[in-house]
Short mmCIF file of C-alpha atoms in Angstrom, two decimals:
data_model
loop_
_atom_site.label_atom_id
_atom_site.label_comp_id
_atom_site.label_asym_id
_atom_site.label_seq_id
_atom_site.Cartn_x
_atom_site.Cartn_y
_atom_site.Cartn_z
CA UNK A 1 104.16 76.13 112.16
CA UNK A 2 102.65 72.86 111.40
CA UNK A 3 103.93 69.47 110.92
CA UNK A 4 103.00 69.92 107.13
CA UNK A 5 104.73 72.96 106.62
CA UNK A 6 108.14 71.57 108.66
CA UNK A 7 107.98 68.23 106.69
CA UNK A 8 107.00 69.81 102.89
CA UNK A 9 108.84 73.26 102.66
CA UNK A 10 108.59 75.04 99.35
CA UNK A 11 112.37 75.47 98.04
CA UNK A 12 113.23 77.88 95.90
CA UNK A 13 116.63 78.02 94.87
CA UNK A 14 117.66 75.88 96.89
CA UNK A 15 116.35 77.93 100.35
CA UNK A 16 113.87 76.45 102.10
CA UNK A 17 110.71 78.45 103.06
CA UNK A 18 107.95 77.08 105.93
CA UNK A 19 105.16 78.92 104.40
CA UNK A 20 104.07 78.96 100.67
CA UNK A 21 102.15 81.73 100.78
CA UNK A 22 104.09 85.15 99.62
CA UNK A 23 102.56 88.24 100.92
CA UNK A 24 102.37 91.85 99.47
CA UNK A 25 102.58 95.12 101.51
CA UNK A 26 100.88 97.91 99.31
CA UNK A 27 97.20 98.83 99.75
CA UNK A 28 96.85 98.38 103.13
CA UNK A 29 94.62 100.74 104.86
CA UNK A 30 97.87 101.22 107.66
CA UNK A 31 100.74 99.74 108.80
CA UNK A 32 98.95 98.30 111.81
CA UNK A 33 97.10 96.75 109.68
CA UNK A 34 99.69 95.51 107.32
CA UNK A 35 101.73 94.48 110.35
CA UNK A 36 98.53 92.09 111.53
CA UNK A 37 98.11 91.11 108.23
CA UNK A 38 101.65 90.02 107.89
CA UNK A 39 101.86 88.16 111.27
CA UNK A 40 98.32 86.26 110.57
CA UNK A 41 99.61 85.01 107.34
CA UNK A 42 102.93 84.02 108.20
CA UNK A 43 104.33 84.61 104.68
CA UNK A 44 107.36 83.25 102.97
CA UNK A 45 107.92 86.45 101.90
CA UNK A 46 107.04 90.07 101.73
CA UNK A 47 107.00 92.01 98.16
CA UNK A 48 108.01 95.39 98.27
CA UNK A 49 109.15 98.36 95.85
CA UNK A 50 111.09 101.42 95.23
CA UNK A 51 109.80 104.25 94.23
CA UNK A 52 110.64 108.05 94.35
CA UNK A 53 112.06 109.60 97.34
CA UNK A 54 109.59 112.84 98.35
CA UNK A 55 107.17 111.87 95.14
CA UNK A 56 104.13 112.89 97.13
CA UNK A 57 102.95 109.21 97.01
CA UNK A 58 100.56 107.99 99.31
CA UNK A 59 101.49 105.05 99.40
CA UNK A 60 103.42 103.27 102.52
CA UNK A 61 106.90 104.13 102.16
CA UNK A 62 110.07 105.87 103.57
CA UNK A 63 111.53 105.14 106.95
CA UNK A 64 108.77 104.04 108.86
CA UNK A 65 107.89 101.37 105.80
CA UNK A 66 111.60 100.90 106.66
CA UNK A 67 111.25 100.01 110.35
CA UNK A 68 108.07 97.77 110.26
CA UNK A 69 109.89 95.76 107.56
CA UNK A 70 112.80 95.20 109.94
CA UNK A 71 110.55 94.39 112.87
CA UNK A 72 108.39 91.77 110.96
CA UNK A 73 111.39 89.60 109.97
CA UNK A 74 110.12 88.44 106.91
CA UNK A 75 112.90 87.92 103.86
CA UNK A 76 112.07 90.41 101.59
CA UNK A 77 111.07 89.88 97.50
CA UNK A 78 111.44 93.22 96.09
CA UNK A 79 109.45 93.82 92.23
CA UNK A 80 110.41 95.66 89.67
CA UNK A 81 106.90 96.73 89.49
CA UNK A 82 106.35 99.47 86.64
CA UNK A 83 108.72 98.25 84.21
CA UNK A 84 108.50 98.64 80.89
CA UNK A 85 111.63 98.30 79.25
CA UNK A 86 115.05 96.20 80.04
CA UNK A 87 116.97 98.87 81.21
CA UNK A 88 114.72 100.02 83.57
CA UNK A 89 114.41 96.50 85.26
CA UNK A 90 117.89 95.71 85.49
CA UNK A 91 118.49 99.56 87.23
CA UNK A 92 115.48 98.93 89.38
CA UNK A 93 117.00 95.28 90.27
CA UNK A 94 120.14 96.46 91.26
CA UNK A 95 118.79 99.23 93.39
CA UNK A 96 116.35 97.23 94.80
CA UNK A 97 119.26 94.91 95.90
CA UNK A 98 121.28 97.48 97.39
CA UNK A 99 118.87 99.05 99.51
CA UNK A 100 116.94 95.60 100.57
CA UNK A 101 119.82 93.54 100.80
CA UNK A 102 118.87 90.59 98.96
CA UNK A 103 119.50 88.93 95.81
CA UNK A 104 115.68 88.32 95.00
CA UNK A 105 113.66 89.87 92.41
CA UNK A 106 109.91 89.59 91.70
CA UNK A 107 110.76 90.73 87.82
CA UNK A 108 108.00 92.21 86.60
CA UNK A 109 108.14 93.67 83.03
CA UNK A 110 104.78 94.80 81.92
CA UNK A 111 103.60 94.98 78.50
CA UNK A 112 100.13 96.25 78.78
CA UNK A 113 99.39 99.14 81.03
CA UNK A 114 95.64 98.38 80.96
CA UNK A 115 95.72 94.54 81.88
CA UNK A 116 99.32 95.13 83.62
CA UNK A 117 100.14 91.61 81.09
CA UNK A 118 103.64 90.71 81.54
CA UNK A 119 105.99 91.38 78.31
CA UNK A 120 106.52 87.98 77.78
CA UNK A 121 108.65 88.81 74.74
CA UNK A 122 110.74 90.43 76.37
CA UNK A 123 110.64 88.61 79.55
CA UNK A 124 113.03 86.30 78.74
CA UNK A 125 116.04 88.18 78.11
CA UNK A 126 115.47 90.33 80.89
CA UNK A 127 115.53 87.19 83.22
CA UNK A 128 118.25 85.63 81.64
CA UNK A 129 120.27 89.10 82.17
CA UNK A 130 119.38 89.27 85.80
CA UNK A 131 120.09 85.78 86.89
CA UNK A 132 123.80 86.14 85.26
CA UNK A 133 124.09 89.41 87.65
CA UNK A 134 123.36 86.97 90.09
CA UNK A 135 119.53 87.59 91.10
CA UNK A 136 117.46 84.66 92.14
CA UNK A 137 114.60 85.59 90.03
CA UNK A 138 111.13 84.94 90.31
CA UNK A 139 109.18 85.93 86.84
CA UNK A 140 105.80 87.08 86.84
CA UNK A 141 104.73 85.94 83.62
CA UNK A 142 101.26 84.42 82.10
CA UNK A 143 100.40 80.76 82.01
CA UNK A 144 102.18 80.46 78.37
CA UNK A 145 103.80 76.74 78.71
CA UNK A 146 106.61 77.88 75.85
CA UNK A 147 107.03 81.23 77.66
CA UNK A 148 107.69 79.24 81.05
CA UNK A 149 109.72 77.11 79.20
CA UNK A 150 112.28 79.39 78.32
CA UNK A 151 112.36 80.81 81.19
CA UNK A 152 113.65 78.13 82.94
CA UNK A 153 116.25 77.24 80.20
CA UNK A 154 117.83 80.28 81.02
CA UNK A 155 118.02 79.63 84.64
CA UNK A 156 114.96 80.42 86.44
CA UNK A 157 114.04 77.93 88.87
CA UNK A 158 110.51 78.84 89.85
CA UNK A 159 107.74 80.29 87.51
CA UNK A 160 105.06 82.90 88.74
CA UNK A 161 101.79 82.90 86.25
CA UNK A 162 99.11 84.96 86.87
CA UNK A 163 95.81 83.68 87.64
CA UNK A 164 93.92 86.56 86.42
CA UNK A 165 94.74 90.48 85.88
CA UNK A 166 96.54 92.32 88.66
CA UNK A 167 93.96 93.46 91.53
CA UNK A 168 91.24 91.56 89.53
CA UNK A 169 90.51 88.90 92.12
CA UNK A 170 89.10 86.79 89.30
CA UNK A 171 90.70 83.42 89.81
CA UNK A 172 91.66 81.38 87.71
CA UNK A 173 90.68 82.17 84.19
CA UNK A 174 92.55 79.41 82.18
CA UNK A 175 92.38 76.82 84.50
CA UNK A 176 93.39 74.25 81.20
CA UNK A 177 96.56 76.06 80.88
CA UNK A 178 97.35 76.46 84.54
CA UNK A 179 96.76 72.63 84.78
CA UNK A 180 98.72 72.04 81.71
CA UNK A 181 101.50 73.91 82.85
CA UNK A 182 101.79 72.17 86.18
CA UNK A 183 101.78 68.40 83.92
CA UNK A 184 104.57 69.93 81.57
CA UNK A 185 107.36 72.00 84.33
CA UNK A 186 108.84 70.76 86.91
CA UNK A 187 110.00 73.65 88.79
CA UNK A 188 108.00 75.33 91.36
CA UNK A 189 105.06 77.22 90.07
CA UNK A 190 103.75 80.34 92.12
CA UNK A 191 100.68 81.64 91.16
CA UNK A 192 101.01 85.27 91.10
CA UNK A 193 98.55 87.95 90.38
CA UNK A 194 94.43 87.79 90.29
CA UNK A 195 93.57 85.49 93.52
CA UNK A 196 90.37 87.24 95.03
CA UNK A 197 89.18 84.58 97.64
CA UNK A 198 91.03 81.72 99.31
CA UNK A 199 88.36 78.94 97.03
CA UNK A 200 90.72 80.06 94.27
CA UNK A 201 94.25 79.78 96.72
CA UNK A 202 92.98 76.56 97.47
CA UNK A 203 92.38 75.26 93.87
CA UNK A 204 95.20 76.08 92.25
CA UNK A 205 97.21 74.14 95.30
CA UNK A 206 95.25 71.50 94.85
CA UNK A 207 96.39 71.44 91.07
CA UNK A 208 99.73 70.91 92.46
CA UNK A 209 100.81 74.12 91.93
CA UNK A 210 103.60 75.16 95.08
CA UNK A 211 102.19 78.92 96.50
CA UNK A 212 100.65 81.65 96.07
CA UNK A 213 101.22 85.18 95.82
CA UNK A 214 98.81 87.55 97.10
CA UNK A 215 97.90 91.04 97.70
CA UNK A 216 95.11 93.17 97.58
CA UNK A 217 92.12 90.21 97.93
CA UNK A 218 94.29 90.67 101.97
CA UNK A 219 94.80 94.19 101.84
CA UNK A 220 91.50 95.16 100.26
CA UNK A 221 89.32 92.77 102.97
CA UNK A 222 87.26 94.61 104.99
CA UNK A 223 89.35 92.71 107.67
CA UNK A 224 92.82 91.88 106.08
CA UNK A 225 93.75 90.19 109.31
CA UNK A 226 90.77 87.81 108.61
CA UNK A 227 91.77 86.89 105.46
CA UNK A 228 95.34 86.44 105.70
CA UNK A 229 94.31 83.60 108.34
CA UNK A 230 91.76 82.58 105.54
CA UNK A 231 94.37 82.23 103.15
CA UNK A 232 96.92 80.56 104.97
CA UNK A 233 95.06 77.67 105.88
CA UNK A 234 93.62 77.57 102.19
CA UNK A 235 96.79 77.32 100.91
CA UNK A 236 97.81 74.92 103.47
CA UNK A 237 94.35 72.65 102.94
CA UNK A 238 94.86 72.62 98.82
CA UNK A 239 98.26 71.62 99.46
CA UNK A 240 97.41 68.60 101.67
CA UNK A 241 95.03 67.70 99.15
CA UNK A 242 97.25 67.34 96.03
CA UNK A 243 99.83 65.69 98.10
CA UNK A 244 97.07 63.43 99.30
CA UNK A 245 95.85 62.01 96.25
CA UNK A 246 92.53 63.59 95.94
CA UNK A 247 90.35 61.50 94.33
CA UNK A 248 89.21 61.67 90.89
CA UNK A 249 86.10 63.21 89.37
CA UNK A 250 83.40 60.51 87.77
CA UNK A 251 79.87 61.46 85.61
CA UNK A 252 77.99 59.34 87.56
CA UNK A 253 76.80 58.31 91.35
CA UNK A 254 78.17 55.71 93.36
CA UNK A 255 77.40 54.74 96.34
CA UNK A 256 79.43 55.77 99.23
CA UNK A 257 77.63 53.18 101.61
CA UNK A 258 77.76 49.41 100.77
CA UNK A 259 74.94 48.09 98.84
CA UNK A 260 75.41 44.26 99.81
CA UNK A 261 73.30 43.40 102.44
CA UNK A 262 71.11 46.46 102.78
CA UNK A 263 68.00 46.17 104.42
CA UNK A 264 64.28 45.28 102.83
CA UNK A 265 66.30 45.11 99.51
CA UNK A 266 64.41 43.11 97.16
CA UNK A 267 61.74 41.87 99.20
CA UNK A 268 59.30 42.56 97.19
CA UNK A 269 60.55 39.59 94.63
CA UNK A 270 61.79 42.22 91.96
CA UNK B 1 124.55 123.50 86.08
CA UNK B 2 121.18 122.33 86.14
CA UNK B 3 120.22 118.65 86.74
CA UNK B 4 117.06 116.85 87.33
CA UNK B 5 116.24 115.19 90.38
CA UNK B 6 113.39 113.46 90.97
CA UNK B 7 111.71 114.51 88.10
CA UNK B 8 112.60 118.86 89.87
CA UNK B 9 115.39 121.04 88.66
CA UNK B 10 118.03 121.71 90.39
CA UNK B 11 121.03 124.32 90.51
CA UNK B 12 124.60 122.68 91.21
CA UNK B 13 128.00 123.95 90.75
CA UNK B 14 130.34 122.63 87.96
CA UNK B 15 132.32 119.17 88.96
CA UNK B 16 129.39 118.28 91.71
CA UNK B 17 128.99 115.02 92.39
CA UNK B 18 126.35 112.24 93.07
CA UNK B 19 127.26 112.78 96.97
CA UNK B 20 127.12 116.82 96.47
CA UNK B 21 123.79 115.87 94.84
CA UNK B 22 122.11 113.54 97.31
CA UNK B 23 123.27 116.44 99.81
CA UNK B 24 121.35 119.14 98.08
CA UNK B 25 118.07 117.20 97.73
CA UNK B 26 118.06 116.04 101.10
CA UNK B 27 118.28 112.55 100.61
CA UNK B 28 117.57 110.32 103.48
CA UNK B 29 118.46 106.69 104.35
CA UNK B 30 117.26 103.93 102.96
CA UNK B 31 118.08 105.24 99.35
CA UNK B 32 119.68 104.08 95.89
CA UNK B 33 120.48 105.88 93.10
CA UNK B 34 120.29 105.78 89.46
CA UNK B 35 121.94 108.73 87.05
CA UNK B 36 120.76 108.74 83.47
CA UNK B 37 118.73 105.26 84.18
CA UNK B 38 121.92 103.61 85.14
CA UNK B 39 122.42 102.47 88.98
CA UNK B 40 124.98 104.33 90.50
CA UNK B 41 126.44 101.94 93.57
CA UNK B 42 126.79 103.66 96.72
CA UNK B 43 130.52 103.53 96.77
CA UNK B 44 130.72 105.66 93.63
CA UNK B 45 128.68 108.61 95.00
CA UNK B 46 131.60 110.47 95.40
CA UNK B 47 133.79 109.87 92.77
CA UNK B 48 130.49 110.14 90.20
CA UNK B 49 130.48 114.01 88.81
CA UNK B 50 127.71 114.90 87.48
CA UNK B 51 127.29 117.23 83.83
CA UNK B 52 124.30 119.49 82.59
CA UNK B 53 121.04 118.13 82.29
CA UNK B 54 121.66 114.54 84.36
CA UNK B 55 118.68 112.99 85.47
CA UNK B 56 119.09 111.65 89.11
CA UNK B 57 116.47 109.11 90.32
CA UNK B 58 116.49 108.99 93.84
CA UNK B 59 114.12 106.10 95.27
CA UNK B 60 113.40 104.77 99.02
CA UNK B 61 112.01 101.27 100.13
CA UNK B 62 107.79 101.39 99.31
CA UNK B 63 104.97 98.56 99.97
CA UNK B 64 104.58 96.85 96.53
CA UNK B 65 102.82 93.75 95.46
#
């Protein structure tokens, strides 16, 4: 851990995390490669799900899921990851927090199966319902300023908007908004959803916005190990730059070296 | 009495439980439970009887983004 991270943790109701990068588990091509992912990244957290027992999923799952979760030692941010409706978020909440343990939620309540765009209508309800059950919740939700808003009147203390579509790997593709957003709330702001490369990780930090949630642009790498590492120190670089002060953008050149005194300046009487 | 679980039918006898449930589908640990889309807590397996044509959701930890 660096001096950075020890000295500027991101805190998220009110627990302090070393790392602001959040880390997803799903589309891995193994769990070796998951668990080298993981411990390159060093991630706040870990997302994971719930999902039928004996579905005939492929996906990584089941007891030896089960075991490399405990073994990594990473705190756990289950979703709710297929929602569509209330109901079944709060049921998949509270199961999620029996078998993981924990009272966080990634609440994800989708409204558009092709874009996988948050219900942001009904968003705010469902947060508001979860946080009085006693969830810390953590809403993915789009860049709306109004939406945001009102989710943190009802008691959430961290926003996630997406950058771009789910598994896009886009970027940022309202940068205005994103921007605007981080000017207008002042709780944290993790951007969740549509990172592809760690250029766009990087940006958004330095926008001051606090972490990043990520997923397949690691698990879909051609080395996921690589970019994990590639990530990290992103994240960590656009961070040092907002708290730094980067400098602002101009139209037009200036000189980065002196001008009085230079050389054969003028010597030809003009 | 036939229930669903996990989207299969099943064949239970009359007054079985969540518990006699989870026992006849084989569930194994790490697993929650939701009958009828409402979570059933652990501690209520066995006092939760079950009634023709409950759906039982049965789900384990997964990776998820």
């Amino acid at each position: 851990m660096s001096n950075l991270h020890a000295a500027d943790p991101l805190i998220l109701y009110g627990t302090s995390f070393p790392s602001r990068l959040l880390l997803g588990t799903a589309r891995y091509p193994s769990p070796k490669v998951l668990e080298s992912a993981v411990r390159a990244a060093e991630p706040a957290m870990l997302t994971v799900s719930l999902r039928r027992q004996a579905a005939g999923h492929n996906e990584i799952g089941g007891q030896a899921f089960w075991d490399l979760l405990g073994e990594l030692k990473v705190p756990f941010l289950p979703n709710t990851a297929g929602c569509h409706s209330m109901d079944e978020v709060y049921t998949t909440a509270m199961m999620a927090r029996e078998v993981f343990g924990t009272e966080w939620i990634k609440l994800e309540l989708i409204g558009d199966d092709y874009t996988l765009q948050p219900d942001t209508l009904g968003l705010v309800s469902a947060a508001d319902k979860l946080l009085r059950e006693g969830f810390k919740v953590l809403p993915y939700c789009t860049e709306d300023l109004v939406v945001c808003r009102r989710l943190i009147d009802v008691g959430c203390e961290a926003v996630m908007p997406w950058a771009a579509p789910i598994g896009t790997g886009k970027g940022p593709t309202n940068p205005y908004a994103l921007r605007l957003l981080r000017e207008r709330v002042q709780v944290p702001i993790l951007v969740d959803a549509g990172i592809g490369v760690p250029s766009h990780a990087c940006q958004v930090m330095e926008w001051g916005c606090d972490g990043v949630l990520l997923n397949t642009a690691v698990a879909q790498a051609r080395d996921p190990m690589a970019l994990a590492g590639a990530f990290s120190a992103a994240i960590t670089a656009g961070r040092a730059a907002y708290l730094g002060g980067a400098m602002a953008e101009r139209e037009s050149a200036e000189a980065s070296t002196p001008v009085v005194g230079t050389p054969f300046w003028h010597l030809d009487g003009g | 009495m036939q229930i669903t679980i996990n989207q299969a039918p099943f064949e239970l006898p009359e007054g079985a439980t969540v518990e006699d449930a989870l026992s006849r589908f084989g569930a194994k640990p790490p697993f929650a439970v939701a009958l009828n889309l409402e979570f059933v807590h652990r501690q209520r397996y066995s006092e939760t009887v079950l009634k023709a044509k409950d759906i039982l959701e049965i789900v384990q930890p997964v990776a998820g983004g």
